Coordinates of C-alpha atoms and ligand atoms in Angstrom, one line a residue:
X13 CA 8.3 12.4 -13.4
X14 CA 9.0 11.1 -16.0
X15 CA 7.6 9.2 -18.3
X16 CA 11.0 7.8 -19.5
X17 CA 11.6 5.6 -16.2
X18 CA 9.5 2.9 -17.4
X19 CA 11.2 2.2 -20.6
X20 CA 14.7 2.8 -19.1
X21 CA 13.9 0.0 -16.7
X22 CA 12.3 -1.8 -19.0
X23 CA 15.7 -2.2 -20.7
X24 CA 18.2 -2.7 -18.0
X25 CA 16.4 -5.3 -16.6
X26 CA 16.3 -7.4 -19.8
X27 CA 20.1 -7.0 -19.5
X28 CA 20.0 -8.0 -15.5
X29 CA 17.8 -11.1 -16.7
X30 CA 20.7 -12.8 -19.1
X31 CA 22.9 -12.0 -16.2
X32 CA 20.9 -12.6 -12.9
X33 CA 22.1 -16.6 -13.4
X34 CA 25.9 -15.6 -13.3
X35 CA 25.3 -13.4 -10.4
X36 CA 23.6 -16.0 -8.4
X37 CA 25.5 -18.7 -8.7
X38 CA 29.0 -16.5 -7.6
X39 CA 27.2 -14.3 -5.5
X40 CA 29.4 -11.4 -6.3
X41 CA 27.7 -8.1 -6.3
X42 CA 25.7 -7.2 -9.8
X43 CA 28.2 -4.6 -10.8
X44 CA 27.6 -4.8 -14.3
X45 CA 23.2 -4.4 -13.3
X46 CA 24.5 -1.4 -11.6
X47 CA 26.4 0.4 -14.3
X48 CA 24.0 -0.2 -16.3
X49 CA 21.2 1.2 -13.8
X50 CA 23.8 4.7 -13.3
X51 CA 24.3 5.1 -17.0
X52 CA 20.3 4.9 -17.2
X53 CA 20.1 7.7 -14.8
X54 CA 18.0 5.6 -12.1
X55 CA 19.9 6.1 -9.2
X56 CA 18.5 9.5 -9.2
X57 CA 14.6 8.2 -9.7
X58 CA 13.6 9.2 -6.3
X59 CA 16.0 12.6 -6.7
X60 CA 14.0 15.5 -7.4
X61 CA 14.2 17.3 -10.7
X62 CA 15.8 20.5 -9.1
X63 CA 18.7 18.3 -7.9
X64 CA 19.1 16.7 -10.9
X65 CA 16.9 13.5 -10.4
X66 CA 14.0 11.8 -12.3
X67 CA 11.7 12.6 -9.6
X68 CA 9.4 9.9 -9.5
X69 CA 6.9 9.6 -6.8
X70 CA 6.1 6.1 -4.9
X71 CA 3.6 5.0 -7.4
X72 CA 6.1 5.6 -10.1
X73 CA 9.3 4.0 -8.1
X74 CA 6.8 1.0 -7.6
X75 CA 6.5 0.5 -12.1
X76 CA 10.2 0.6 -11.9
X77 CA 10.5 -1.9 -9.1
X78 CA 8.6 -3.8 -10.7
X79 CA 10.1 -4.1 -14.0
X80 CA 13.9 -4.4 -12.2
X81 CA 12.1 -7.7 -9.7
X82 CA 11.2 -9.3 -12.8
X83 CA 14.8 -8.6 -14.3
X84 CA 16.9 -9.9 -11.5
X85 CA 15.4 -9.9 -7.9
X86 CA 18.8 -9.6 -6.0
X87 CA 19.7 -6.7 -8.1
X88 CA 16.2 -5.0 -7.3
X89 CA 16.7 -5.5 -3.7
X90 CA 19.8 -3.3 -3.9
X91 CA 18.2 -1.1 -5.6
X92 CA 15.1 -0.9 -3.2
X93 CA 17.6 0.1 -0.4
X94 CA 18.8 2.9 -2.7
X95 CA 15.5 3.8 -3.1
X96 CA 14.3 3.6 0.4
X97 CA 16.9 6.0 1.9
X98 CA 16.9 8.8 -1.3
X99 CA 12.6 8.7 -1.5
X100 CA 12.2 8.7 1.9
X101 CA 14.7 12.1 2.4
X102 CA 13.2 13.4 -1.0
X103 CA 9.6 12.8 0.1
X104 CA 9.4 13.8 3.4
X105 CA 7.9 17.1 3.9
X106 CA 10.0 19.7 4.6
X107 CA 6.9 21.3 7.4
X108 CA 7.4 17.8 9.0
X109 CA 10.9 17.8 9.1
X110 CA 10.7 21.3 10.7
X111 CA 8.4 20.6 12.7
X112 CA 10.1 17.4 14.3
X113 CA 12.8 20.5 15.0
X114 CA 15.4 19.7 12.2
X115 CA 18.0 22.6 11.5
X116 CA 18.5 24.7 8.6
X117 CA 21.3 23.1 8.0
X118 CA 19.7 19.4 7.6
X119 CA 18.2 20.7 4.3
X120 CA 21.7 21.7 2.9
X121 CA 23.2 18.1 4.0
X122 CA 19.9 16.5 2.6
X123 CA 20.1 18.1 -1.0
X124 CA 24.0 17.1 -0.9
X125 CA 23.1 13.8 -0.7
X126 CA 20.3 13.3 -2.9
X127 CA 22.5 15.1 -5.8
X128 CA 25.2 12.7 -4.9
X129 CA 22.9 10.4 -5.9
X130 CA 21.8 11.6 -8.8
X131 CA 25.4 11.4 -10.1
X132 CA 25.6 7.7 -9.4
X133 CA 26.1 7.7 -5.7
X134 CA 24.7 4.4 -4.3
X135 CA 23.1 3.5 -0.3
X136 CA 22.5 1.1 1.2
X137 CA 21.0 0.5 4.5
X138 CA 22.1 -1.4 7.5
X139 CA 19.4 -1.2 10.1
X140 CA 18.9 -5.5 11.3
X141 CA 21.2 -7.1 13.5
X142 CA 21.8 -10.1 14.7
X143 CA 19.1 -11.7 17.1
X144 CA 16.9 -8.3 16.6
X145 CA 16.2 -8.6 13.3
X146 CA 14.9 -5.5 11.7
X147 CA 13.2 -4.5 15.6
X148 CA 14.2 -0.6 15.3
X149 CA 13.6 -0.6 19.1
X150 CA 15.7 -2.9 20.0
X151 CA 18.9 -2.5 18.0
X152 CA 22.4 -2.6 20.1
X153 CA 24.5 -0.2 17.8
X154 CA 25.3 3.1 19.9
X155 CA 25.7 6.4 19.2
X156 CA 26.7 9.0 21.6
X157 CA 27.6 12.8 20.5
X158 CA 31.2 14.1 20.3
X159 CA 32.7 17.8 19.8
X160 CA 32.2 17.1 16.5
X161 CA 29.5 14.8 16.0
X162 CA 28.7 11.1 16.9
X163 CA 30.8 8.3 17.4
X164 CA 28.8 5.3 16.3
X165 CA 29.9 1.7 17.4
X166 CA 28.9 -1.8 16.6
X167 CA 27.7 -4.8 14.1
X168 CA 25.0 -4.7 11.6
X169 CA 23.6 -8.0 9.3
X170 CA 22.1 -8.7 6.0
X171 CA 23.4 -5.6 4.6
X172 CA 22.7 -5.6 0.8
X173 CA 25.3 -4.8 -1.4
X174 CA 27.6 -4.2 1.5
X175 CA 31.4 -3.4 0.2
X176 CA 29.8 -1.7 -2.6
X177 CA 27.9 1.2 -1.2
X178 CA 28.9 5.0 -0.5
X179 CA 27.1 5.3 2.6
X180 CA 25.1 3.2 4.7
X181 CA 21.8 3.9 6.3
X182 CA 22.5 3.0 10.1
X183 CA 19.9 2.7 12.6
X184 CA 21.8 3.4 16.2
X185 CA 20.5 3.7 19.6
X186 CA 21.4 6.3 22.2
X187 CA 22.2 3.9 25.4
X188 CA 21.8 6.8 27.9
X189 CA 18.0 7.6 26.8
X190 CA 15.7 6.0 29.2
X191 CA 12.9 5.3 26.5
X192 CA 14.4 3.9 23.1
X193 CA 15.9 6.9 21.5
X194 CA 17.2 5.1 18.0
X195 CA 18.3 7.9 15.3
X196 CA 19.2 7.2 11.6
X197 CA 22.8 8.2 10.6
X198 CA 24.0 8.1 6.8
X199 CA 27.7 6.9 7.7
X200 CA 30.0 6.9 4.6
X201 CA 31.7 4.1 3.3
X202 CA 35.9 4.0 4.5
X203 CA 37.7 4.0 7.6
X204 CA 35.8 3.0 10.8
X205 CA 33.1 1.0 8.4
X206 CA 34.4 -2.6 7.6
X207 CA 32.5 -6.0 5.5
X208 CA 32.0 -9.0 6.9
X209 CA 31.4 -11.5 4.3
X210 CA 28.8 -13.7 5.5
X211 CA 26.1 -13.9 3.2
X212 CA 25.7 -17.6 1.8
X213 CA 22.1 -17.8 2.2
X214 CA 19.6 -19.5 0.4
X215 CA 17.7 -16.9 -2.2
X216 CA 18.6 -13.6 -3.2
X217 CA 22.2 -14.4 -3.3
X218 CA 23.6 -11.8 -5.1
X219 CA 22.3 -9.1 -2.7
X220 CA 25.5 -9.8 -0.6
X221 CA 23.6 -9.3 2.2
X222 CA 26.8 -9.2 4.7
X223 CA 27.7 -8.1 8.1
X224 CA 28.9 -4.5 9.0
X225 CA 31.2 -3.3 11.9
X226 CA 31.3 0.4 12.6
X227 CA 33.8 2.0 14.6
X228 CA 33.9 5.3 13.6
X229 CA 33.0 9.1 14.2
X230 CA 30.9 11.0 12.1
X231 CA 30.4 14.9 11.3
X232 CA 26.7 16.9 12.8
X233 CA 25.3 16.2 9.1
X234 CA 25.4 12.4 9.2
X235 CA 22.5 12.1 11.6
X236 CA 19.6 12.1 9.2
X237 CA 16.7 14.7 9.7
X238 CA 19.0 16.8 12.0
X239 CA 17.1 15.1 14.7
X240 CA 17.7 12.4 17.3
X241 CA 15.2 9.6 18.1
X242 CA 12.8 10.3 14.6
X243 CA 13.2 6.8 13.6
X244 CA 10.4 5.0 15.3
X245 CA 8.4 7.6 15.4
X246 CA 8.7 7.3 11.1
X247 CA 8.5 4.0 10.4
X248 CA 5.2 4.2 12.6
X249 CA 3.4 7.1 10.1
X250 CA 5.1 6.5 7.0
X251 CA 5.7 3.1 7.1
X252 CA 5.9 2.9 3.0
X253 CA 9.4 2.7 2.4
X254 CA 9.9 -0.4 5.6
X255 CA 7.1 -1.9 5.0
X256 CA 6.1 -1.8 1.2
X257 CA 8.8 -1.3 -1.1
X258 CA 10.1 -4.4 -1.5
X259 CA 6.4 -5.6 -2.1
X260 CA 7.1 -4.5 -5.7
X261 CA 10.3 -6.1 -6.2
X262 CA 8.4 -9.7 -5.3
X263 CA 5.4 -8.8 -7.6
X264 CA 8.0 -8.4 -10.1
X265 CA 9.6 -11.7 -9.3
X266 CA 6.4 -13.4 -9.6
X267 CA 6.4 -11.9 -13.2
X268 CA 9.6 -13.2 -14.6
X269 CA 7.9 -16.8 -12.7
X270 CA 4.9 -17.1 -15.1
X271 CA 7.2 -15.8 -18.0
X272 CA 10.3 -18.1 -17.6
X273 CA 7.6 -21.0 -16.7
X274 CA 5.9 -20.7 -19.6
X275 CA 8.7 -21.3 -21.8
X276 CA 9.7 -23.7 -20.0
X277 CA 6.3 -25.3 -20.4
X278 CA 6.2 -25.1 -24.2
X279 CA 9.4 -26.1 -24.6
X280 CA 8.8 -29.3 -23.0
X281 CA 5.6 -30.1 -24.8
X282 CA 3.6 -29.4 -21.1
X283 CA 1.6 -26.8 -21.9
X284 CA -1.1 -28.4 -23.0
X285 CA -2.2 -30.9 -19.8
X286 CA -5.1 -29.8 -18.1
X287 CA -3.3 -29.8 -14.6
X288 CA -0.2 -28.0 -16.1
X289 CA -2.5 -25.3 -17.5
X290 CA -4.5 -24.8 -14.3
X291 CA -1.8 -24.4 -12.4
X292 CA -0.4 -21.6 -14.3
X293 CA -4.1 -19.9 -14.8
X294 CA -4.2 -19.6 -10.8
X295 CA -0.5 -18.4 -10.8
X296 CA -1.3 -15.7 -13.1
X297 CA -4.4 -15.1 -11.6
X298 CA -2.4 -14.9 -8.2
X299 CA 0.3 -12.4 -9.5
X300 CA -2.2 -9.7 -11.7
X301 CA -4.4 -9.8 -8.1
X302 CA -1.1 -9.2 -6.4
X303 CA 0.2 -6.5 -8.8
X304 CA -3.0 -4.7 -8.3
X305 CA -2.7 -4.7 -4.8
X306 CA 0.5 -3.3 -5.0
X307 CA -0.1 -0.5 -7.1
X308 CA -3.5 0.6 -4.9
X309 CA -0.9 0.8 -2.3
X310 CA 1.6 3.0 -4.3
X311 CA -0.7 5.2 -6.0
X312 CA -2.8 5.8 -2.1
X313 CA 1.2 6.6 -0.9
X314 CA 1.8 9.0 -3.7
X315 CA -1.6 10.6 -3.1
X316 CA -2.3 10.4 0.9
X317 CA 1.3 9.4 2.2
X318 CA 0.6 8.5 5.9
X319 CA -2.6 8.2 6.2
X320 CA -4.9 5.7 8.1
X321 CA -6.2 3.6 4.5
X322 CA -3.1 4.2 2.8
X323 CA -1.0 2.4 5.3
X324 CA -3.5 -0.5 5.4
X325 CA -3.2 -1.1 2.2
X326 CA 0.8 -0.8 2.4
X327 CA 0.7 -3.6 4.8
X328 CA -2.0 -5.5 2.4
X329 CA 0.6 -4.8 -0.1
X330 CA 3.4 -6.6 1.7
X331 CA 1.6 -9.7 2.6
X332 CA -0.1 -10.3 -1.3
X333 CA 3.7 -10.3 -3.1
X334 CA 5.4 -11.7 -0.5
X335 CA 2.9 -14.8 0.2
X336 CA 2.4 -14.7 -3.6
X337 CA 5.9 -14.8 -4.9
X338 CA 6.8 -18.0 -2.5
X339 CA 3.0 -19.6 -3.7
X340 CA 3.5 -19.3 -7.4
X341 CA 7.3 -20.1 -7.6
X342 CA 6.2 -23.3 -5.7
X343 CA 3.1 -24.3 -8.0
X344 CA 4.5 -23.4 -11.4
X345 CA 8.3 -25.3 -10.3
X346 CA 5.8 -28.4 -9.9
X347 CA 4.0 -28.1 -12.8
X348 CA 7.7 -27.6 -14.9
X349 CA 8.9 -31.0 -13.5
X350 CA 12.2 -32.0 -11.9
X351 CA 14.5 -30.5 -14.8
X352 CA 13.6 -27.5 -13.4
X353 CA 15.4 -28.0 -10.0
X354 CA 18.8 -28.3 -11.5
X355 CA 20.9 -25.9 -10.7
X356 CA 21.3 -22.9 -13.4
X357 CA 17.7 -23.0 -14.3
X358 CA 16.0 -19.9 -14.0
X359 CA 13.0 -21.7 -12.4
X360 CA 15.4 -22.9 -9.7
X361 CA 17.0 -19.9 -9.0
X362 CA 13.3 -18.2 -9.0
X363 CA 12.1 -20.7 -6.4
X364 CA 14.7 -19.3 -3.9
X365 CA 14.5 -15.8 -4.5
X366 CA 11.1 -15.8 -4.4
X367 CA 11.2 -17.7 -0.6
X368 CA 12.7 -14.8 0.8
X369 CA 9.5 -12.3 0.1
X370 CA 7.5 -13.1 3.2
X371 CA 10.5 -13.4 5.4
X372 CA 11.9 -9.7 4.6
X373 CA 10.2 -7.1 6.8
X374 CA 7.6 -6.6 7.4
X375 CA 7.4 -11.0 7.6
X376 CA 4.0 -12.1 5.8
X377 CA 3.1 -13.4 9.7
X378 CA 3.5 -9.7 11.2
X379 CA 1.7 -8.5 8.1
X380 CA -1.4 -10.4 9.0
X381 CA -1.6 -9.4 12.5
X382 CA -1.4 -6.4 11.6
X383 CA -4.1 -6.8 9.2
X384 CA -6.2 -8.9 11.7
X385 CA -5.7 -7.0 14.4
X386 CA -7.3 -4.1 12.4
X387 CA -10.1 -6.0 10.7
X388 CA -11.4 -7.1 14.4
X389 CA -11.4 -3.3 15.2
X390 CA -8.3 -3.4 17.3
X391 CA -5.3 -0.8 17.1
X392 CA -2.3 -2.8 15.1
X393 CA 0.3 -0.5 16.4
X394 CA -0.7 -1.0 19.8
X395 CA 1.4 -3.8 19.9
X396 CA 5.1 -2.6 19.1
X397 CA 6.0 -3.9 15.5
X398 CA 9.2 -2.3 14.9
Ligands
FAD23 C1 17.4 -11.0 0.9 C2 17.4 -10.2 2.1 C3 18.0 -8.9 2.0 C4 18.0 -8.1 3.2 N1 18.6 -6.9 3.1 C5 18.7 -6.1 4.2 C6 19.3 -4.8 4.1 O1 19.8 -4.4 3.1 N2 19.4 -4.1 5.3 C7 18.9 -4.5 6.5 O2 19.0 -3.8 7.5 N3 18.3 -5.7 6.6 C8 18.1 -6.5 5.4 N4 17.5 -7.7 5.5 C9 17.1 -8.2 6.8 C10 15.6 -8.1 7.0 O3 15.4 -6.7 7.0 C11 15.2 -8.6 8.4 O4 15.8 -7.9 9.4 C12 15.6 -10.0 8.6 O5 15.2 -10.7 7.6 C13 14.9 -10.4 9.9 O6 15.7 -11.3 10.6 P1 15.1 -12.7 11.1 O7 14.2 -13.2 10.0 O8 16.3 -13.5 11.5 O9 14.3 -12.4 12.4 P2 12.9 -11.9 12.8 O10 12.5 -10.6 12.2 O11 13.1 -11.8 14.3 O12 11.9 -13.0 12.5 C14 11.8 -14.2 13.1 C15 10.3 -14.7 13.3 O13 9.7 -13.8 14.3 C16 8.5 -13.2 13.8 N5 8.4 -11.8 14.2 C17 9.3 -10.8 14.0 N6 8.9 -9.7 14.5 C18 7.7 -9.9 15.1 C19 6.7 -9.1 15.7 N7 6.9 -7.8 16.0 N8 5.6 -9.7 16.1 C20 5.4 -11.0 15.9 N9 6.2 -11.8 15.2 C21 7.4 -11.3 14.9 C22 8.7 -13.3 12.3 O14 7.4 -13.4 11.6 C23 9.5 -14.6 12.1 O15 8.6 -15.7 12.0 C24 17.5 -8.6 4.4 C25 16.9 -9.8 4.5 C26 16.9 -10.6 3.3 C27 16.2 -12.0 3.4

C-alpha cells in the first residue's frame, strides 16, 4: 500500500474514541464510525489497487487495526469482519484457488465484490451458532443446490453489525455429504435474510452481535471460491484471518487502556504511589510485548502466509492480546480506584470490552493447546479445532 492508511486511521479513530461511550451505552450500531471509515476510503484497505482499493497486506491491515482497537473496540470488530472476508478473497492465491478447482467465473464474481467494497460496500460474517460456537465442522445451517444455485436455510449468532451489512459471510453445511462438507456463501442482505436482535451482552456492545435467519436462495456466484467444502480445509492452512485478526483489535484496546488510565491517574493525583506506578509499568510492559507479538505475526503472514512458523506465531498472536487485553484492563481499573467503575467511564467500558478478547475465537484456552500441544512435539491440528 499505502502509506496513507496509517494516518487515515489514525484520525477516524480519534473521532470513534469521543463517540465509542455513546455507542456503548445504546448499543446501536456505530454508523457515524462507519461513515467516517467509507469517506476515509478504508473499506477498501484489503481491496487491491487495480480494483480500486488501498491494498494493504496483513501486516499493514494489522497497523490499522490497531489504531481503530484503540479508537473504539466494538467499531474495530466490525471492521475486522469486513476485513476478514475482503483480505481473505483479495489474498488468496489465484494458483490455489485454481487449483482447489474454482471456475473462471469465481474470479469475475470475486473482483465484483471486492470493488463493491471499495465503494463502501460493507460484510460481515455469520459463521457461529448457537451451541456450536464458531466449530466450522459442526454448524447446522444447510445448503443444498438448486437450478439456479443454493437454497441456504437456518439461524446464525453473534453476527456483528447485523441489520447493517450488504452481505453476510455464511458458513453452511451440505447435510447429504458423508464427511463435513461446510462451504462459505456471501449471501446479500434482503429478502430471505432477517435480524434477530439479541445482542445485550456484556463487552463489545456496540458490535450488535445479533442472530441471523436465512431462508433464501442464492445465484452460482454466492458460494465463495466457486468450490464446495474449502472451508475447513482453509481455516486449517491459512488460519490468519480466524484466528489472528482480531488479535490486533485487543492490542489496540490495551492501548487506549494505559492511555485513558493514565489520565485518569494524574487527574486524580495517583500517579505518583509506588503501587499505582508499578502497576501501570507491568501493563505497559504487558501491551508493547503483546504488540510485538502481534506484528511478528502479521509481518511472517504477509511474507510466508501459511506456513508452518507463521501460523505458530498467529496462534501466539491470539493468546498475548487476548489474555493481555483482559490482564491489563483488570490491573490498571484497580489501580484507578472505584470512580472508575461508574458507568460512562471509559475505564469501565474498557474493562468489558477488553473481557471478550480471549473468549472470541480462537478462545485464549484453545490457543494454548494449540501452542502446548506443539511445544511438546505433538501435531496441534491433530485434534479438530474448528
Ligand atoms: C464481541 C463478539 C463479537 C463476535 N462477532 C462474531 C461475528 O461477527 N461472526 C461470528 O460468526 N461470530 C462472532 N462471534 C462469536 C465468536 O466467533 C464465537 O463463535 C463465540 O464467541 C463462541 O461461542 P461460545 O463462547 O458460546 O462457545 P465455545 O466456542 O463453544 O466456547 C466454550 C468453551 O469451550 C472451549 N472450547 C471451544 N472449542 C474448543 C476446542 N476445539 N477445544 C477445546 N476447548 C474448546 C472454549 O475455550 C470455551 O471455554 C463474536 C463473539 C464476540 C464475543
Amino acid at each position: 500500500m499505502t502509506v496513507s492508511a496509517i494516518p487515515r486511521a489514525r484520525s477516524v479513530a480519534e473521532r470513534m474514541s469521543a463517540r465509542a461511550q455513546a455507542y456503548d451505552a445504546s448499543g446501536e450500531f456505530p454508523s457515524a464510525d462507519f461513515d467516517d471509515l467509507r469517506d476515509a476510503g478504508l473499506l477498501g484497505l484489503m481491496v487491491p489497487r487495480r480494483l480500486g482499493g488501498l491494498g494493504a497486506s496483513f501486516a499493514e491491515y494489522a497497523d490499522v487495526a490497531v489504531e481503530l482497537g484503540a479508537g473504539a473496540g466494538a467499531t474495530a470488530l466490525i471492521f475486522n469482519m469486513h476485513a476478514s472476508v475482503t483480505g481473505a478473497l483479495a489474498h488468496t492465491p489465484d494458483d490455489l484457488v485454481r487449483a482447489f478447482g474454482a471456475p473462471d467465473s469465481f474470479f469475475e464474481s470475486r473482483d465484483r465484490v471486492l470493488r463493491a467494497a471499495a465503494d463502501g460496500s460493507l460484510y460481515a460474517v455469520a459463521m457461529s451458532e448457537r451451541g456450536v460456537g464458531s466449530r466450522l465442522s459442526k454448524v447446522a445451517t444447510a445448503y443444498e443446490r438448486t437450478a439456479a444455485g443454493f437454497r441456504i436455510t437456518g439461524s446464525k449468532t453473534f453476527v456483528s453489525g447485523a441489520g447493517h451489512a450488504d452481505a453476510y459471510l455464511v458458513a453452511a453445511r451440505d447435510h447429504t455429504a458423508d464427511e463435513p462438507r461446510v462451504s462459505y456463501f456471501l449471501v446479500p442482505a434482503g429478502d430471505g435474510v432477517r435480524v434477530e436482535p439479541t445482542w445485550d451482552a456484556l463487552g463489545m456492545r456496540a458490535t450488535g452481535s445479533h442472530d441471523l435467519h436465512l431462508d433464501t436462495e442464492v445465484g452460482r456466484d454466492a458460494l465463495v471460491g466457486g468450490i464446495e467444502g474449502a472451508a475447513l480445509l482453509l481455516a486449517q492452512v491459512m488460519p490468519q484471518w480466524l484466528v489472528a485478526s482480531y488479535a490486533a483489535v485487543y492490542v489496540g484496546v490495551a492501548r487506549a487502556v494505559l492511555d485513558h488510565g493514565a489520565k485518569h491517574l494524574r487527574e486524580r493525583g495517583l500517579h505518583t504511589l509506588p503501587a499505582v506506578r508499578a502497576r501501570m509499568g507491568r501493563a505497559d510492559t504487558r501491551v508493547a510485548a503483546a504488540a510485538l507479538v502481534v506484528a511478528e505475526a502479521a509481518r511472517r503472514v504477509a511474507e510466508d502466509p501459511g506456513g508452518q512458523e507463521t501460523n505458530r506465531w498467529v496462534w501466539r498472536a491470539k493468546l498475548a492480546a487476548g489474555d493481555t487485553a483482559a490482564e491489563v484492563a483488570s490491573s490498571v481499573l484497580e489501580a484507578a480506584g472505584a470512580s472508575a467503575t461508574r458507568r460512562g467511564h471509559p475505564l469501565e467500558r474498557l474493562y468489558r470490552d477488553a473481557r471478550c478478547g480471549a473468549l472470541q475465537p480462537a478462545t485464549s484456552d484453545v490457543c494454548a493447546d494449540w501452542l502446548g500441544a506443539r511445544a511438546v512435539g505433538d501435531d496441534p491440528d491433530e485434534a479438530p479445532r474448528w
